[in-house]
N, CA, C and O atoms as a Tinker XYZ file with bonds, in Angstrom:
   256  protein
     1  N      0.689000   -1.114000   -0.061000    73     2
     2  CA    -0.017000    0.032000    0.028000    64     1     3
     3  C      0.796000    1.196000   -0.030000    63     2     4     5
     4  O      1.812000    1.168000    0.664000    81     3
     5  N      0.557000    2.270000   -0.744000    73     3     6
     6  CA     1.259000    3.505000   -0.970000    64     5     7
     7  C      1.145000    4.321000    0.318000    63     6     8     9
     8  O      0.030000    4.376000    0.835000    81     7
     9  N      2.071000    4.902000    0.844000    73     7    10
    10  CA     2.232000    5.972000    1.909000    64     9    11
    11  C      1.435000    7.308000    1.246000    63    10    12    13
    12  O      1.347000    7.480000    0.030000    81    11
    13  N      0.959000    8.079000    2.100000    73    11    14
    14  CA     0.483000    9.520000    1.402000    64    13    15
    15  C      1.524000   10.175000    0.872000    63    14    16    17
    16  O      1.217000   10.958000   -0.027000    81    15
    17  N      2.807000   10.091000    1.182000    73    15    18
    18  CA     3.974000   10.949000    0.669000    64    17    19
    19  C      4.365000   10.292000   -0.552000    63    18    20    21
    20  O      5.038000   10.925000   -1.366000    81    19
    21  N      3.983000    8.937000   -0.813000    73    19    22
    22  CA     4.347000    8.365000   -2.283000    64    21    23
    23  C      3.429000    8.847000   -3.397000    63    22    24    25
    24  O      2.307000    9.266000   -3.111000    81    23
    25  N      3.820000    8.810000   -4.537000    73    23    26
    26  CA     3.206000    9.008000   -5.691000    64    25    27
    27  C      2.803000    7.856000   -6.267000    63    26    28    29
    28  O      3.620000    6.935000   -6.279000    81    27
    29  N      1.516000    7.652000   -6.848000    73    27    30
    30  CA     1.050000    6.362000   -7.536000    64    29    31
    31  C      1.971000    6.343000   -8.646000    63    30    32    33
    32  O      2.554000    7.336000   -9.081000    81    31
    33  N      2.091000    4.951000   -9.161000    73    31    34
    34  CA     2.903000    4.751000  -10.276000    64    33    35
    35  C      2.189000    5.483000  -11.587000    63    34    36    37
    36  O      0.988000    5.469000  -11.857000    81    35
    37  N      3.288000    6.141000  -12.345000    73    35    38
    38  CA     2.653000    6.852000  -13.523000    64    37    39
    39  C      2.317000    5.915000  -14.563000    63    38    40    41
    40  O      2.927000    4.852000  -14.675000    81    39
    41  N      1.211000    6.316000  -15.465000    73    39    42
    42  CA     0.829000    5.509000  -16.573000    64    41    43
    43  C      1.861000    5.598000  -17.630000    63    42    44    45
    44  O      2.537000    6.597000  -17.873000    81    43
    45  N      1.917000    4.435000  -18.247000    73    43    46
    46  CA     2.780000    4.368000  -19.424000    64    45    47
    47  C      1.888000    4.395000  -20.793000    63    46    48    49
    48  O      0.813000    3.800000  -20.859000    81    47
    49  N      2.378000    5.064000  -21.763000    73    47    50
    50  CA     1.924000    5.045000  -23.160000    64    49    51
    51  C      2.897000    4.536000  -24.043000    63    50    52    53
    52  O      4.082000    4.482000  -23.716000    81    51
    53  N      2.371000    4.060000  -25.426000    73    51    54
    54  CA     3.358000    3.610000  -26.237000    64    53    55
    55  C      3.662000    4.819000  -27.338000    63    54    56    57
    56  O      2.792000    5.594000  -27.736000    81    55
    57  N      4.859000    4.836000  -27.699000    73    55    58
    58  CA     5.251000    5.705000  -28.680000    64    57    59
    59  C      4.468000    5.333000  -30.078000    63    58    60    61
    60  O      4.458000    4.146000  -30.403000    81    59
    61  N      3.907000    6.160000  -30.797000    73    59    62
    62  CA     3.183000    5.982000  -31.893000    64    61    63
    63  C      4.115000    5.221000  -32.969000    63    62    64    65
    64  O      3.591000    4.285000  -33.574000    81    63
    65  N      5.400000    5.537000  -33.243000    73    63    66
    66  CA     6.205000    5.141000  -34.127000    64    65    67
    67  C      6.868000    3.857000  -33.694000    63    66    68    69
    68  O      6.559000    2.796000  -34.235000    81    67
    69  N      7.777000    3.921000  -32.726000    73    67    70
    70  CA     8.551000    2.943000  -32.372000    64    69    71
    71  C      7.886000    1.765000  -31.370000    63    70    72    73
    72  O      8.373000    0.638000  -31.285000    81    71
    73  N      6.718000    2.198000  -30.637000    73    71    74
    74  CA     5.951000    1.509000  -29.810000    64    73    75
    75  C      6.654000    1.218000  -28.371000    63    74    76    77
    76  O      6.232000    0.400000  -27.553000    81    75
    77  N      7.872000    2.088000  -28.205000    73    75    78
    78  CA     8.437000    1.975000  -26.755000    64    77    79
    79  C      7.464000    2.521000  -25.828000    63    78    80    81
    80  O      6.677000    3.434000  -26.081000    81    79
    81  N      7.582000    1.876000  -24.707000    73    79    82
    82  CA     6.619000    2.628000  -23.553000    64    81    83
    83  C      7.401000    3.525000  -22.767000    63    82    84    85
    84  O      8.508000    3.311000  -22.271000    81    83
    85  N      6.664000    4.608000  -22.706000    73    83    86
    86  CA     7.197000    5.780000  -21.899000    64    85    87
    87  C      6.236000    6.384000  -20.921000    63    86    88    89
    88  O      5.020000    6.285000  -21.080000    81    87
    89  N      6.811000    7.041000  -19.858000    73    87    90
    90  CA     5.746000    7.717000  -19.051000    64    89    91
    91  C      5.005000    8.786000  -19.854000    63    90    92    93
    92  O      5.619000    9.449000  -20.690000    81    91
    93  N      3.754000    8.965000  -19.633000    73    91    94
    94  CA     2.879000   10.018000  -20.184000    64    93    95
    95  C      3.471000   11.360000  -20.051000    63    94    96    97
    96  O      3.363000   12.156000  -20.983000    81    95
    97  N      4.100000   11.679000  -18.944000    73    95    98
    98  CA     4.536000   13.045000  -18.603000    64    97    99
    99  C      5.814000   13.441000  -19.420000    63    98   100   101
   100  O      6.165000   14.617000  -19.511000    81    99
   101  N      6.447000   12.480000  -19.969000    73    99   102
   102  CA     7.732000   12.652000  -20.807000    64   101   103
   103  C      7.695000   12.722000  -22.021000    63   102   104   105
   104  O      8.586000   13.217000  -22.711000    81   103
   105  N      6.407000   12.117000  -22.528000    73   103   106
   106  CA     6.369000   11.969000  -23.907000    64   105   107
   107  C      5.838000   13.267000  -24.630000    63   106   108   109
   108  O      5.285000   14.182000  -24.020000    81   107
   109  N      6.067000   13.255000  -26.028000    73   107   110
   110  CA     5.641000   14.394000  -26.692000    64   109   111
   111  C      4.338000   13.861000  -27.260000    63   110   112   113
   112  O      4.258000   12.683000  -27.607000    81   111
   113  N      3.273000   14.737000  -27.366000    73   111   114
   114  CA     2.036000   14.487000  -27.740000    64   113   115
   115  C      1.599000   15.342000  -29.017000    63   114   116   117
   116  O      2.042000   16.453000  -29.307000    81   115
   117  N      0.553000   14.539000  -29.792000    73   115   118
   118  CA     0.038000   15.354000  -30.863000    64   117   119
   119  C     -1.587000   15.272000  -30.816000    63   118   120   121
   120  O     -2.094000   14.172000  -31.036000    81   119
   121  N     -2.231000   16.127000  -30.603000    73   119   122
   122  CA    -3.545000   16.102000  -30.211000    64   121   123
   123  C     -4.359000   16.105000  -31.636000    63   122   124   125
   124  O     -4.192000   17.031000  -32.429000    81   123
   125  N     -5.259000   15.004000  -31.920000    73   123   126
   126  CA    -6.106000   15.087000  -33.135000    64   125   127
   127  C     -7.404000   15.404000  -32.620000    63   126   128   129
   128  O     -7.545000   15.724000  -31.440000    81   127
   129  N     -8.527000   15.327000  -33.563000    73   127   130
   130  CA    -9.857000   15.738000  -33.345000    64   129   131
   131  C    -10.452000   14.708000  -32.236000    63   130   132   133
   132  O    -11.290000   15.043000  -31.398000    81   131
   133  N     -9.951000   13.539000  -32.342000    73   131   134
   134  CA   -10.626000   12.384000  -31.467000    64   133   135
   135  C     -9.555000   11.604000  -30.675000    63   134   136   137
   136  O     -9.887000   10.664000  -29.953000    81   135
   137  N     -8.470000   11.931000  -30.789000    73   135   138
   138  CA    -7.379000   11.003000  -30.096000    64   137   139
   139  C     -6.212000   11.777000  -29.789000    63   138   140   141
   140  O     -6.097000   12.880000  -30.323000    81   139
   141  N     -5.283000   11.334000  -28.963000    73   139   142
   142  CA    -3.846000   11.964000  -28.723000    64   141   143
   143  C     -2.911000   10.866000  -28.965000    63   142   144   145
   144  O     -3.064000    9.757000  -28.453000    81   143
   145  N     -1.873000   11.191000  -29.800000    73   143   146
   146  CA    -0.835000   10.272000  -30.181000    64   145   147
   147  C      0.578000   10.787000  -29.252000    63   146   148   149
   148  O      0.963000   11.950000  -29.134000    81   147
   149  N      1.175000    9.612000  -28.675000    73   147   150
   150  CA     2.382000   10.001000  -28.066000    64   149   151
   151  C      3.610000    9.498000  -28.720000    63   150   152   153
   152  O      3.627000    8.439000  -29.347000    81   151
   153  N      4.724000   10.333000  -28.554000    73   151   154
   154  CA     5.844000   10.148000  -29.215000    64   153   155
   155  C      6.981000   10.062000  -28.093000    63   154   156   157
   156  O      6.881000   10.851000  -27.154000    81   155
   157  N      8.039000    9.179000  -28.117000    73   155   158
   158  CA     9.178000    9.149000  -27.217000    64   157   159
   159  C     10.208000   10.136000  -27.470000    63   158   160   161
   160  O     11.127000   10.340000  -26.676000    81   159
   161  N     10.048000   10.820000  -28.692000    73   159   162
   162  CA    11.042000   11.914000  -28.957000    64   161   163
   163  C     10.803000   12.710000  -30.199000    63   162   164   165
   164  O      9.895000   12.372000  -30.958000    81   163
   165  N     11.446000   13.593000  -30.419000    73   163   166
   166  CA    11.579000   14.478000  -31.557000    64   165   167
   167  C     11.808000   13.626000  -32.840000    63   166   168   169
   168  O     11.158000   13.886000  -33.853000    81   167
   169  N     12.652000   12.685000  -32.821000    73   167   170
   170  CA    13.021000   11.784000  -33.931000    64   169   171
   171  C     11.570000   11.089000  -34.286000    63   170   172   173
   172  O     10.989000   11.289000  -35.353000    81   171
   173  N     11.154000   10.382000  -33.409000    73   171   174
   174  CA     9.793000    9.577000  -33.819000    64   173   175
   175  C      8.696000   10.603000  -34.253000    63   174   176   177
   176  O      7.853000   10.233000  -35.069000    81   175
   177  N      8.662000   11.862000  -33.754000    73   175   178
   178  CA     7.627000   12.694000  -34.241000    64   177   179
   179  C      7.851000   13.056000  -35.498000    63   178   180   181
   180  O      6.911000   13.073000  -36.292000    81   179
   181  N      9.118000   13.399000  -35.881000    73   179   182
   182  CA     9.421000   13.806000  -37.276000    64   181   183
   183  C      9.140000   12.594000  -38.273000    63   182   184   185
   184  O      8.555000   12.779000  -39.341000    81   183
   185  N      9.562000   11.425000  -37.889000    73   183   186
   186  CA     9.058000   10.302000  -38.850000    64   185   187
   187  C      7.541000   10.146000  -39.065000    63   186   188   189
   188  O      7.094000    9.788000  -40.154000    81   187
   189  N      6.743000   10.428000  -37.981000    73   187   190
   190  CA     5.505000   10.203000  -38.136000    64   189   191
   191  C      4.874000   11.329000  -38.973000    63   190   192   193
   192  O      3.866000   11.128000  -39.651000    81   191
   193  N      5.476000   12.483000  -38.909000    73   191   194
   194  CA     4.893000   13.764000  -39.616000    64   193   195
   195  C      5.189000   13.314000  -41.067000    63   194   196   197
   196  O      4.298000   13.519000  -41.891000    81   195
   197  N      6.374000   12.705000  -41.488000    73   195   198
   198  CA     6.570000   12.480000  -42.750000    64   197   199
   199  C      5.570000   11.610000  -43.628000    63   198   200   201
   200  O      5.469000   11.657000  -44.854000    81   199
   201  N      4.908000   10.867000  -42.819000    73   199   202
   202  CA     3.777000   10.034000  -43.400000    64   201   203
   203  C      2.488000   10.571000  -43.347000    63   202   204   205
   204  O      1.531000    9.868000  -43.673000    81   203
   205  N      2.327000   11.814000  -42.952000    73   203   206
   206  CA     1.178000   12.481000  -42.866000    64   205   207
   207  C      0.919000   13.513000  -43.908000    63   206   208   209
   208  O      1.815000   14.308000  -44.191000    81   207
   209  N     -0.353000   13.565000  -44.556000    73   207   210
   210  CA    -0.633000   14.535000  -45.629000    64   209   211
   211  C     -0.358000   16.100000  -44.967000    63   210   212   213
   212  O     -0.575000   16.424000  -43.799000    81   211
   213  N      0.085000   16.812000  -45.861000    73   211   214
   214  CA     0.253000   18.204000  -45.548000    64   213   215
   215  C     -0.994000   19.059000  -45.456000    63   214   216   217
   216  O     -1.668000   19.224000  -46.473000    81   215
   217  N     -1.353000   19.622000  -44.286000    73   215   218
   218  CA    -2.416000   20.538000  -44.097000    64   217   219
   219  C     -2.528000   21.617000  -45.115000    63   218   220   221
   220  O     -1.562000   22.355000  -45.312000    81   219
   221  N     -3.664000   21.763000  -45.790000    73   219   222
   222  CA    -3.828000   22.820000  -46.739000    64   221   223
   223  C     -3.369000   22.787000  -47.934000    63   222   224   225
   224  O     -3.578000   23.715000  -48.716000    81   223
   225  N     -2.523000   21.481000  -48.327000    73   223   226
   226  CA    -2.043000   21.128000  -49.595000    64   225   227
   227  C     -3.207000   20.658000  -50.580000    63   226   228   229
   228  O     -3.894000   19.690000  -50.253000    81   227
   229  N     -3.417000   21.264000  -51.665000    73   227   230
   230  CA    -4.498000   20.766000  -52.509000    64   229   231
   231  C     -4.230000   19.252000  -52.819000    63   230   232   233
   232  O     -3.093000   18.780000  -52.827000    81   231
   233  N     -5.263000   18.592000  -53.051000    73   231   234
   234  CA    -5.205000   17.164000  -53.562000    64   233   235
   235  C     -5.140000   17.279000  -55.066000    63   234   236   237
   236  O     -6.057000   17.759000  -55.732000    81   235
   237  N     -3.954000   16.790000  -55.592000    73   235   238
   238  CA    -3.979000   16.820000  -57.040000    64   237   239
   239  C     -4.840000   15.772000  -57.802000    63   238   240   241
   240  O     -4.985000   15.858000  -59.021000    81   239
   241  N     -5.406000   14.788000  -57.068000    73   239   242
   242  CA    -6.372000   13.606000  -57.532000    64   241   243
   243  C     -7.722000   14.209000  -57.389000    63   242   244   245
   244  O     -8.657000   13.587000  -57.894000    81   243
   245  N     -7.975000   15.381000  -56.745000    73   243   246
   246  CA    -9.495000   15.614000  -56.433000    64   245   247
   247  C     -9.987000   16.229000  -57.925000    63   246   248   249
   248  O     -9.303000   16.892000  -58.705000    81   247
   249  N    -11.358000   15.811000  -58.070000    73   247   250
   250  CA   -12.009000   16.338000  -59.262000    64   249   251
   251  C    -11.638000   15.684000  -60.547000    63   250   252   253
   252  O    -11.995000   16.166000  -61.622000    81   251
   253  N    -10.898000   14.545000  -60.455000    73   251   254
   254  CA   -10.772000   13.656000  -61.619000    64   253   255
   255  C    -11.518000   12.484000  -61.923000    63   254   256
   256  O    -11.281000   11.850000  -62.952000    81   255
């Protein structure tokens, strides 16, 4: 049982790219409209961004 002076164990989340488990407080997050993604660091965040469509970029396939 935890003493009042002890903090409860921190929840872990998985990095969206490498799936490494990290404490929620140290991970970088990207909030979406319905979800929050967590990243263990800037390298994984940049890798994830490379695979995302750019916001505001016109779709060249639209209207064909």
